[in-house]
mmCIF file of C-alpha atoms and ligand atoms in Angstrom:
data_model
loop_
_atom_site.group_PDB
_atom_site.id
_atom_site.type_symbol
_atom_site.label_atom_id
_atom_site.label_comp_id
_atom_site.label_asym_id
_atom_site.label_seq_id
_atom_site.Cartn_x
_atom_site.Cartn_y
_atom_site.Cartn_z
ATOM 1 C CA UNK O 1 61.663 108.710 101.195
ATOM 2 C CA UNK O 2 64.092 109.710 98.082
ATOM 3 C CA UNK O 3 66.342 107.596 95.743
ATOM 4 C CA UNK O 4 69.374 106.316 95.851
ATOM 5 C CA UNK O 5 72.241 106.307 93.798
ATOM 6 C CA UNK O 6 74.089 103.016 94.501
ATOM 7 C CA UNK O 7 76.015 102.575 91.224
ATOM 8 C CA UNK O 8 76.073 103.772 87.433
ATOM 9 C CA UNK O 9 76.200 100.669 85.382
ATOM 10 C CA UNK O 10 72.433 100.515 84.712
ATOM 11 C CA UNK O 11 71.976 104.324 84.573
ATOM 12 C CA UNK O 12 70.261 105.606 81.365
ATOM 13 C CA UNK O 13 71.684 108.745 79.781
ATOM 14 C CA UNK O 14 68.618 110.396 80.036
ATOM 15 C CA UNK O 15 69.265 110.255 84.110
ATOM 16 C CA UNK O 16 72.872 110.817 83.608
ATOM 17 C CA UNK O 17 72.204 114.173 81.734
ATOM 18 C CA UNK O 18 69.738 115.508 84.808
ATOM 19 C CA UNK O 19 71.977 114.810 86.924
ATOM 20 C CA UNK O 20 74.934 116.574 85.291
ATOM 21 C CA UNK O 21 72.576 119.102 84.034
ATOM 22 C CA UNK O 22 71.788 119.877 87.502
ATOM 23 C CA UNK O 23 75.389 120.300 88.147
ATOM 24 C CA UNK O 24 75.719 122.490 85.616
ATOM 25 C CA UNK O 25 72.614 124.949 86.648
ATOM 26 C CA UNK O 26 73.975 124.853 90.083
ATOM 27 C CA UNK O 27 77.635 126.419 89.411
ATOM 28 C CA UNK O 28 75.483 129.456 88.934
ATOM 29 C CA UNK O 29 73.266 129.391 91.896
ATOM 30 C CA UNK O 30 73.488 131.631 94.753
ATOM 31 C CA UNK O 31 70.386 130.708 96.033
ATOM 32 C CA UNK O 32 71.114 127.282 97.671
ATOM 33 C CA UNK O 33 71.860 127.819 101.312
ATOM 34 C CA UNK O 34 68.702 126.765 102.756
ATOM 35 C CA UNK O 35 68.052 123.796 100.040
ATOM 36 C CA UNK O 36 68.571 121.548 103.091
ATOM 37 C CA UNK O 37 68.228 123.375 106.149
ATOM 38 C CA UNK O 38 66.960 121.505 109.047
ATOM 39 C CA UNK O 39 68.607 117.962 107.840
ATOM 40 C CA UNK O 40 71.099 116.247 108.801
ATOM 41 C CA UNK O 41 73.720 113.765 106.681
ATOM 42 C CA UNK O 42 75.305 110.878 107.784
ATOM 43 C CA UNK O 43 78.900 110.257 106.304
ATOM 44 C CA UNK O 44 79.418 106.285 107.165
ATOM 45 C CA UNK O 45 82.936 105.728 105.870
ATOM 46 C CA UNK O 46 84.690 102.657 107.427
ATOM 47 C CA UNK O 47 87.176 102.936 104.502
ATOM 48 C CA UNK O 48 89.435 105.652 104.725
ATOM 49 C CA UNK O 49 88.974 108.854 102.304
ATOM 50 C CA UNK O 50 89.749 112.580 101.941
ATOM 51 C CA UNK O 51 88.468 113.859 99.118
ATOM 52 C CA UNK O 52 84.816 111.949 98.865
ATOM 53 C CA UNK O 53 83.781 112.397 102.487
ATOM 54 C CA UNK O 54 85.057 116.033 102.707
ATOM 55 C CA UNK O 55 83.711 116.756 99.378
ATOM 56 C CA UNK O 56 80.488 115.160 100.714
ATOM 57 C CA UNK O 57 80.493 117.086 103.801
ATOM 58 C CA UNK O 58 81.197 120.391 101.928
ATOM 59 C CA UNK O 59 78.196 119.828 99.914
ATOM 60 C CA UNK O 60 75.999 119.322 102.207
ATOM 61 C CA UNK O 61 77.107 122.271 104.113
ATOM 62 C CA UNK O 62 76.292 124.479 100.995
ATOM 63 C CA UNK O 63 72.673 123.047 100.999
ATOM 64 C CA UNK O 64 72.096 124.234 104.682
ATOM 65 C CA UNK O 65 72.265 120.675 105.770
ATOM 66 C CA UNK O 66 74.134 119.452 109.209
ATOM 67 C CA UNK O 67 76.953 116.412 108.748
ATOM 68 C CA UNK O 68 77.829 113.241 111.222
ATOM 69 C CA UNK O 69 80.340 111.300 110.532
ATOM 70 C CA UNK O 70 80.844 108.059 111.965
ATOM 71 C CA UNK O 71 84.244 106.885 110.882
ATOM 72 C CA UNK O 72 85.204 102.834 110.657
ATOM 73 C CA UNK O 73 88.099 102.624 113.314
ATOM 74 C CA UNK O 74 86.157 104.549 115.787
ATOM 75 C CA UNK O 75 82.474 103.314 115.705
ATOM 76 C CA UNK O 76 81.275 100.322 117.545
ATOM 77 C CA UNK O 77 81.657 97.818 113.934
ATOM 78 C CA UNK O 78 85.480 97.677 115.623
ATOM 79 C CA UNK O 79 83.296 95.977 118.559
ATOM 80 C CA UNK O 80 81.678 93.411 116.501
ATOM 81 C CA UNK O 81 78.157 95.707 115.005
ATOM 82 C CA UNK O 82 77.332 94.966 111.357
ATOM 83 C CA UNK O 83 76.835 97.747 109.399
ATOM 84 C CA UNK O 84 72.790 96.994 108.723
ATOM 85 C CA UNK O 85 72.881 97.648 112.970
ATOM 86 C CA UNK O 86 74.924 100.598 112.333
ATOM 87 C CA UNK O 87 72.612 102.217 110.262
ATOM 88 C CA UNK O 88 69.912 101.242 111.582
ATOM 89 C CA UNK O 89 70.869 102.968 115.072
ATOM 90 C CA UNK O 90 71.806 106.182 112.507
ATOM 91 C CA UNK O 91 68.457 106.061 111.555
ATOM 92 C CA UNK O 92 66.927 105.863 115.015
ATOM 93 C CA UNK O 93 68.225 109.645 115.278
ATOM 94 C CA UNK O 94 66.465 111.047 112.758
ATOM 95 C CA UNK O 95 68.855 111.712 109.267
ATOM 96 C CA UNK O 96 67.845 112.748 106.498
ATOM 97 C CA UNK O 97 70.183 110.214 104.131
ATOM 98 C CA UNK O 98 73.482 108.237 104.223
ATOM 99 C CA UNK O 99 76.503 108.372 102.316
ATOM 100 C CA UNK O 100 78.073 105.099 102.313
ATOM 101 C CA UNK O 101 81.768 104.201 101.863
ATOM 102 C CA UNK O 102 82.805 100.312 102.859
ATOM 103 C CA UNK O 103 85.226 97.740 101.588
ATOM 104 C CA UNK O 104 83.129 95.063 100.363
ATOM 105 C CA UNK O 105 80.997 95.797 97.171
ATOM 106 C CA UNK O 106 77.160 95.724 97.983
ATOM 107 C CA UNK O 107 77.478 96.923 100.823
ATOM 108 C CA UNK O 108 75.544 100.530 100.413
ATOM 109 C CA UNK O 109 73.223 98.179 98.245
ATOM 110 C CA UNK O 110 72.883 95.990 101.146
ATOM 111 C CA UNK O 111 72.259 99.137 103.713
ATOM 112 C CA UNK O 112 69.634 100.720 101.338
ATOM 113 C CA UNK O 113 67.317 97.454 101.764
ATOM 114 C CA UNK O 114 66.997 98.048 105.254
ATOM 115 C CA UNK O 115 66.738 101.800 106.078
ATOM 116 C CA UNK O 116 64.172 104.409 104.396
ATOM 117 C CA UNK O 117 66.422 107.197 104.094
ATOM 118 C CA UNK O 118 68.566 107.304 100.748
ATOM 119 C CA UNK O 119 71.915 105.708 100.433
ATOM 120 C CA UNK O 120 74.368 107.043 98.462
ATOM 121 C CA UNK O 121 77.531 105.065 97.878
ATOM 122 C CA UNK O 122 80.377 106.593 98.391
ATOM 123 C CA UNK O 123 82.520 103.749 96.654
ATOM 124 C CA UNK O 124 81.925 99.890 97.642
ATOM 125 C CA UNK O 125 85.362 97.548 97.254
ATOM 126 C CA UNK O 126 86.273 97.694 93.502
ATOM 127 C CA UNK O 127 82.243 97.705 92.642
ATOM 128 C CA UNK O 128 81.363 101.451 91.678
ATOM 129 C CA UNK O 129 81.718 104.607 92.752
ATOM 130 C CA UNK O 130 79.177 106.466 91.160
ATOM 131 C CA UNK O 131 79.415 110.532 92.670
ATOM 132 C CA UNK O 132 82.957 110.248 91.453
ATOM 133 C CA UNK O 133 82.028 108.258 88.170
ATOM 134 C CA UNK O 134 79.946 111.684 87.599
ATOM 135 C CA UNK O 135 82.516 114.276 88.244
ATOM 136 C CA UNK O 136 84.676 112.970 85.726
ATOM 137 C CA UNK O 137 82.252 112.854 82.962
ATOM 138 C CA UNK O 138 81.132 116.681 83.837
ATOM 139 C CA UNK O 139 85.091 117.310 83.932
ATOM 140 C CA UNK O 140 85.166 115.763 80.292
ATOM 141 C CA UNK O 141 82.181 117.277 79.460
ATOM 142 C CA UNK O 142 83.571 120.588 80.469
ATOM 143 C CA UNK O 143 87.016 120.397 79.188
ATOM 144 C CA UNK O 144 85.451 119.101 76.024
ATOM 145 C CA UNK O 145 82.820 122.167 75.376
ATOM 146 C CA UNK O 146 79.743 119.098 75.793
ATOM 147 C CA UNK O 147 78.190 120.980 78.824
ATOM 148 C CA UNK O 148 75.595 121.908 76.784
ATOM 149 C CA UNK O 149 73.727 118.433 75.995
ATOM 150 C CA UNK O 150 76.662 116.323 77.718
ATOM 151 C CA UNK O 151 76.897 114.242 74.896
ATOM 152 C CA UNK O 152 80.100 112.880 74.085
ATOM 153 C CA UNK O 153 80.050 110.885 71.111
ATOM 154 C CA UNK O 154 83.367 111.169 69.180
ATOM 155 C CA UNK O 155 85.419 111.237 72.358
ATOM 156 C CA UNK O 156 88.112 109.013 72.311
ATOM 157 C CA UNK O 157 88.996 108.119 76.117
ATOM 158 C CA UNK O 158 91.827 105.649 77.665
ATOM 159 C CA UNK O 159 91.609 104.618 81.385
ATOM 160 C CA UNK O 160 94.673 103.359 82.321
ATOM 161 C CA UNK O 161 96.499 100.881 84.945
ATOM 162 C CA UNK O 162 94.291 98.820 87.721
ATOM 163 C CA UNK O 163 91.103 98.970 85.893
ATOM 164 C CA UNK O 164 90.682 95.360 87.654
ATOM 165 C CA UNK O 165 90.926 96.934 91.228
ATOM 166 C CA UNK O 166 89.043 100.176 90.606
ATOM 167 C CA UNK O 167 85.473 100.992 91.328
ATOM 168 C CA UNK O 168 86.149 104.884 89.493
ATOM 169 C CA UNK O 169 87.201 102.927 86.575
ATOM 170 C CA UNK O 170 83.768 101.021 86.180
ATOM 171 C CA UNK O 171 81.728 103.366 87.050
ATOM 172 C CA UNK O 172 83.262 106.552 84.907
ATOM 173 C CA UNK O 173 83.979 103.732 82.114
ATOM 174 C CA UNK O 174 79.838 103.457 82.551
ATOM 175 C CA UNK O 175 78.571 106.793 82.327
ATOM 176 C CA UNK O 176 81.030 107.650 79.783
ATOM 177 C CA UNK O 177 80.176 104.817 77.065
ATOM 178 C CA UNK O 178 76.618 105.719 77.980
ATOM 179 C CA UNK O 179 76.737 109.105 76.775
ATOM 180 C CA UNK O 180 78.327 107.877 73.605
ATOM 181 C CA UNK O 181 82.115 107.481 74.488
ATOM 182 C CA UNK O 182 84.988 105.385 72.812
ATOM 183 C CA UNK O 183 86.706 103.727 76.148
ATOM 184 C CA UNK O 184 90.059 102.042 75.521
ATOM 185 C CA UNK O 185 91.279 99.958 78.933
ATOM 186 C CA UNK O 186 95.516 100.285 78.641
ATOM 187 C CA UNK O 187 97.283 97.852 81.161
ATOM 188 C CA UNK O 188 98.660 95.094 81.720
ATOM 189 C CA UNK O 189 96.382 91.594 81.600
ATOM 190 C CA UNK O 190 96.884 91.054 84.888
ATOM 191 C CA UNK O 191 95.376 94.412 85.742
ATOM 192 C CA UNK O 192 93.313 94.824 82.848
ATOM 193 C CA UNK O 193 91.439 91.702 81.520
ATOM 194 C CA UNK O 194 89.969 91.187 78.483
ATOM 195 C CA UNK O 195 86.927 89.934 79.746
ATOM 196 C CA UNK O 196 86.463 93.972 80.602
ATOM 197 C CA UNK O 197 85.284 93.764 76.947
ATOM 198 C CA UNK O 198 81.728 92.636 78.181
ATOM 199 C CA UNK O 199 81.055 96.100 79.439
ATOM 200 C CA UNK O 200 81.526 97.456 76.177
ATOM 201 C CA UNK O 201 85.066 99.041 76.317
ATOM 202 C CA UNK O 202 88.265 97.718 74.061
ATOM 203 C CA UNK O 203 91.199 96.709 76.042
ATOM 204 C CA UNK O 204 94.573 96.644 75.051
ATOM 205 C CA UNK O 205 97.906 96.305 76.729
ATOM 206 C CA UNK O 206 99.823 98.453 74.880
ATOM 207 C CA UNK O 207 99.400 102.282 75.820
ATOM 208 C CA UNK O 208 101.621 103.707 73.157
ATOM 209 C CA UNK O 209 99.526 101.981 70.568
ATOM 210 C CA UNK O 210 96.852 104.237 71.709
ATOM 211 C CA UNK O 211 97.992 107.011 73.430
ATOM 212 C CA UNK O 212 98.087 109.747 70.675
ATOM 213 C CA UNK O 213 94.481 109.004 70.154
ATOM 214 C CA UNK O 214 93.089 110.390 72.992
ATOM 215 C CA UNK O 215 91.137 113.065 73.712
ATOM 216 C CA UNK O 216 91.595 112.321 77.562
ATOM 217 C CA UNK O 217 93.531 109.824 79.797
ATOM 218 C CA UNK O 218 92.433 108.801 82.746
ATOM 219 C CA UNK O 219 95.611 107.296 85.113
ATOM 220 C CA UNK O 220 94.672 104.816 87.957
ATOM 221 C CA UNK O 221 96.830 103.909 91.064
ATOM 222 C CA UNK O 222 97.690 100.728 91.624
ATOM 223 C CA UNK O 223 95.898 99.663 94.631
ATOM 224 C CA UNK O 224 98.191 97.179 96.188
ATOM 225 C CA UNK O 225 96.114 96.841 99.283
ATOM 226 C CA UNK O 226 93.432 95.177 97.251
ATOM 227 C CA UNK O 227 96.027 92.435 95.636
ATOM 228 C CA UNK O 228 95.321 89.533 96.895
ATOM 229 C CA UNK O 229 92.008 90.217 98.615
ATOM 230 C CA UNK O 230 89.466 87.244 98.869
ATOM 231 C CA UNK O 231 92.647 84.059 98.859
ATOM 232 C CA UNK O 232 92.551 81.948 101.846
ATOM 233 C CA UNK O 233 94.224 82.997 104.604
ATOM 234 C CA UNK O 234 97.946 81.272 105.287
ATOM 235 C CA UNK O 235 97.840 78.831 108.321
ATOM 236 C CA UNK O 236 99.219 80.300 111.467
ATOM 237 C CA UNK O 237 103.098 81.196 111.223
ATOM 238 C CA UNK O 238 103.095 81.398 107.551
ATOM 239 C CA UNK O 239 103.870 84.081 105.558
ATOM 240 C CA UNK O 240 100.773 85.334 103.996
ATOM 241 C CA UNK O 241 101.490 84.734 100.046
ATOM 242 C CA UNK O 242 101.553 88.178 98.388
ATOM 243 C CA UNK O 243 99.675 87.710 94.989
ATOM 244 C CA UNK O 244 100.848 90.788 92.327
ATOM 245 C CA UNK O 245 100.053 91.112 89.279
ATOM 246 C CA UNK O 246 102.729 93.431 87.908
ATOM 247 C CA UNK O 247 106.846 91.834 87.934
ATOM 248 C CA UNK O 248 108.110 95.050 89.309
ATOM 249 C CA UNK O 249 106.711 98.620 89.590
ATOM 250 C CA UNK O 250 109.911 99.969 87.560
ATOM 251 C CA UNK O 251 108.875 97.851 84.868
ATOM 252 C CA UNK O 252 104.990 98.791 85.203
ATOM 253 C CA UNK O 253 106.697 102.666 84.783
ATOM 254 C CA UNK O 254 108.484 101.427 82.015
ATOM 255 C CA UNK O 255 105.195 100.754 80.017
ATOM 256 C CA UNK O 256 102.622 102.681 81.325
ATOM 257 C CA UNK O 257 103.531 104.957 83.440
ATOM 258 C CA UNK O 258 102.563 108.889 82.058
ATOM 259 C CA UNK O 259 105.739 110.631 82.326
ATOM 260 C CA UNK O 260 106.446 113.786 80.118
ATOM 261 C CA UNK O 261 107.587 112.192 77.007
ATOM 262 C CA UNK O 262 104.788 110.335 77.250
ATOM 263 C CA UNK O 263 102.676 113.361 77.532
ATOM 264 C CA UNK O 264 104.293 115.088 74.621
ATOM 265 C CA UNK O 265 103.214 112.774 72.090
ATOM 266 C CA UNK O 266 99.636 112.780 73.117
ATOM 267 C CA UNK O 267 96.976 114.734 71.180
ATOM 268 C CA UNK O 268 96.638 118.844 70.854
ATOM 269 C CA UNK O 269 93.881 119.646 73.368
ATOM 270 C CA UNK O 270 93.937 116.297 75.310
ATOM 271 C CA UNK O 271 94.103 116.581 79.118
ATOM 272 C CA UNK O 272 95.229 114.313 81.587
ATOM 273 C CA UNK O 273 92.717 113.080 84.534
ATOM 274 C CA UNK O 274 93.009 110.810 88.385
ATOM 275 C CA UNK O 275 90.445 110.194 90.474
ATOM 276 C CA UNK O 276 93.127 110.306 93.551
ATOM 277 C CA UNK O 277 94.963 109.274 95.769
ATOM 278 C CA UNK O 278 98.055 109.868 92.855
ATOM 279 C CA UNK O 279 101.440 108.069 93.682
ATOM 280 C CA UNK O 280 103.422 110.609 92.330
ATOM 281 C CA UNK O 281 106.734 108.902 90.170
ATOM 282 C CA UNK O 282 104.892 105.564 90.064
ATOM 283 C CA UNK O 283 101.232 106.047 87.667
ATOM 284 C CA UNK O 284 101.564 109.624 86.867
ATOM 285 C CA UNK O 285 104.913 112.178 87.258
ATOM 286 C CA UNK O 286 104.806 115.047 88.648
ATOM 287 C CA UNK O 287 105.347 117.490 85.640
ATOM 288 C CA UNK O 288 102.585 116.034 84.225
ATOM 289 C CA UNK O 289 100.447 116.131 87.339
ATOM 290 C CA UNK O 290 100.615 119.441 87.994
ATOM 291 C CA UNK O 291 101.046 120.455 83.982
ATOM 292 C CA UNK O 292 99.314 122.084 81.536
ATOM 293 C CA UNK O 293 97.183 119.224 80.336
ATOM 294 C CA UNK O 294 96.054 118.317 84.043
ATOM 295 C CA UNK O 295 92.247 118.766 85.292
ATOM 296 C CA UNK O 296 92.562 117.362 88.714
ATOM 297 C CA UNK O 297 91.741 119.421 90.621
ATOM 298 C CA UNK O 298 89.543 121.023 88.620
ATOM 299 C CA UNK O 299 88.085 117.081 89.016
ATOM 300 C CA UNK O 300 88.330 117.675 92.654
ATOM 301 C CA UNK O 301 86.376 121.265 92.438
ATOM 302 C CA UNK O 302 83.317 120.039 90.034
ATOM 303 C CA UNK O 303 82.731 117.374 92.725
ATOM 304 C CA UNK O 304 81.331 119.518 95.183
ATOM 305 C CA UNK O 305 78.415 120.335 92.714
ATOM 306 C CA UNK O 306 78.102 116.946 91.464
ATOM 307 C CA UNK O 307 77.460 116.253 95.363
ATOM 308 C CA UNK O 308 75.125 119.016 95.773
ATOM 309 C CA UNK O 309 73.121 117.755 92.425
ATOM 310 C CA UNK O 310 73.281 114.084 94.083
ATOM 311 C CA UNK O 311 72.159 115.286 97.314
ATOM 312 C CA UNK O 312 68.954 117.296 96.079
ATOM 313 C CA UNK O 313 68.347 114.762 93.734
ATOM 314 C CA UNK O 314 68.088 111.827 96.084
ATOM 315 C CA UNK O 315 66.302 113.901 98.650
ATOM 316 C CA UNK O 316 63.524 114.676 96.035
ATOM 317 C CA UNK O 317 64.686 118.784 95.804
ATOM 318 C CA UNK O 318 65.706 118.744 91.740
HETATM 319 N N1 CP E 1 88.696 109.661 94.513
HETATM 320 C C1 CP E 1 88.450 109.218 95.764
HETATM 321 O O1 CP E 1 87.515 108.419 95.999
HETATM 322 O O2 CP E 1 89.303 109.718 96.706
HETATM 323 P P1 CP E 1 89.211 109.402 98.284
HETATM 324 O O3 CP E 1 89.501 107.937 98.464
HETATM 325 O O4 CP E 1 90.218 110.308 98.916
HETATM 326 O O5 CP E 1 87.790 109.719 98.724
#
């Protein structure tokens, strides 16, 4: 019934450039609004989110399509329902395909082996999150002047802070070293292992080493809510033990945070990228945020036709 687009780790570039090519062609289009008319996508998000599911649901309102969205707190998986029943029941009414956001990784894997419409995930635990994965490599592509073939050998990029923790890190550090990237990993070991070397990035721990390198730098939040995740629970009464990987967060700052001085000594031309949420005065400052070298929102903006491309794509219209 369509494809699905469940990670982008063993994407070929020849896929990756339709799909951004399609993105591309569509910035122009006027002609769109009834792409989808008559369908109906399902937004299953039981992780929480504001820019993938609304950048989702914009899409698909573009297209023509209608939107549900069945939200994690308040669907019946609070009651006990996994989510193979949940979608299942989805399916039962008649959509057209899902988009899939959930905490444990597989899981939109796991949901597309049991229903015929397409899945596409929307970010599984720290495993990929493809849609977003895209949008930064057509925001590179189009900061770069690579819009035209999307290839970006020669491109020197550093992703930086919880690669460990972050599905946008693996799946943008994919499709980037796919289409002929350099990808430097800059944190911390306890945030950014070594052992990332196996998907053929170099990490280091020292981000000044690098820094003035770069054509871009992509800054990660440190997602605290995932330290810790998978150790055995503490008996009844205990305090749970709280496992961080980072001494302090003003020493984290200290050595990787992107402040202005930092900025200044990075390349002519380089620009500064997050996938979101930022936490403002810890990862990335605010004069840098919202400065001259910043293309997040324009990262925010080019999703909405990367979703569009998706969408047609996986529902067999590109
Ligand atoms: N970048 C991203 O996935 O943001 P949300 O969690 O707000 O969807």
């Amino acid at each position: 019934m369509g494809k699905d687009l469940l990670g982008l780790q063993s994407v070929p570039a020849q896929t990756l450039r339709e799909l951004l090519g399609a993105t591309r062609d569509i910035s122009g289009r006027t002609d769109l609004g009834e792409s989808l008319r008559g369908r109906v996508i399902a937004n299953l998000f039981f992780e929480d989110s504001t820019r993938t599911r609304t950048s989702f649901s914009v899409a698909s309102m573009r297209l023509g399509a209608g939107v549900v969205d069945l939200l994690g707190g308040i669907s019946s998986v609070s009651k006990g329902e996994t989510l193979i029943d949940t979608a299942r029941n989805v399916e039962a009414m008649g959509v057209a395909a899902f988009v899939v956001r959930a905490k444990q990784a597989g899981s939109s894997a796991m949901i597309a082996g049991a229903v015929r419409p397409p899945v596409i995930n929307a970010g599984d635990g720290r495993h990929e999150h493809p849609t977003q994965g895209l949008l930064d490599t057509y925001t590179l592509a189009e900061a770069k002047g690579r819009l035209e073939d999307f290839d970006l050998a020669g491109l020197k990029v550093a992703i930086v802070g919880d690669i460990a923790s972050s599905r946008v890190a693996r799946s943008a550090m994919a499709a980037f070293t796919t289409l002929g990237a350099d990808v430097v990993c800059a944190g911390p070991p306890g945030l950014a292992p070594k052992s990332f070397e196996s998907l053929g990035v170099k990490v280091v721990s020292s981000l000044d080493e690098v820094l003035g390198a770069m054509d871009a730098v992509m800054m990660l939040r440190i997602q605290f809510e995932r330290h810790g995740e998978g150790k055995t629970p503490a008996p009844a009464g205990a305090e749970a033990p709280r496992a961080s990987p980072i001494a302090s967060v003003r020493e984290y700052r200290a050595f990787y945070a992107l402040t202005p001085e930092r900025a200044a000594r990075m390349k002519k031309g380089a620009i500064v990228m997050h996938p979101g949420p930022i936490n403002r005065g810890i990862e990335l400052d605010e004069a840098v945020a919202d400065g001259p070298r910043s293309v997040i929102m324009r990262q925010v903006t080019n999703g909405v036709l990367v979703r569009m491309a998706v969408l047609r794509w996986c529902l067999g219209e590109a």
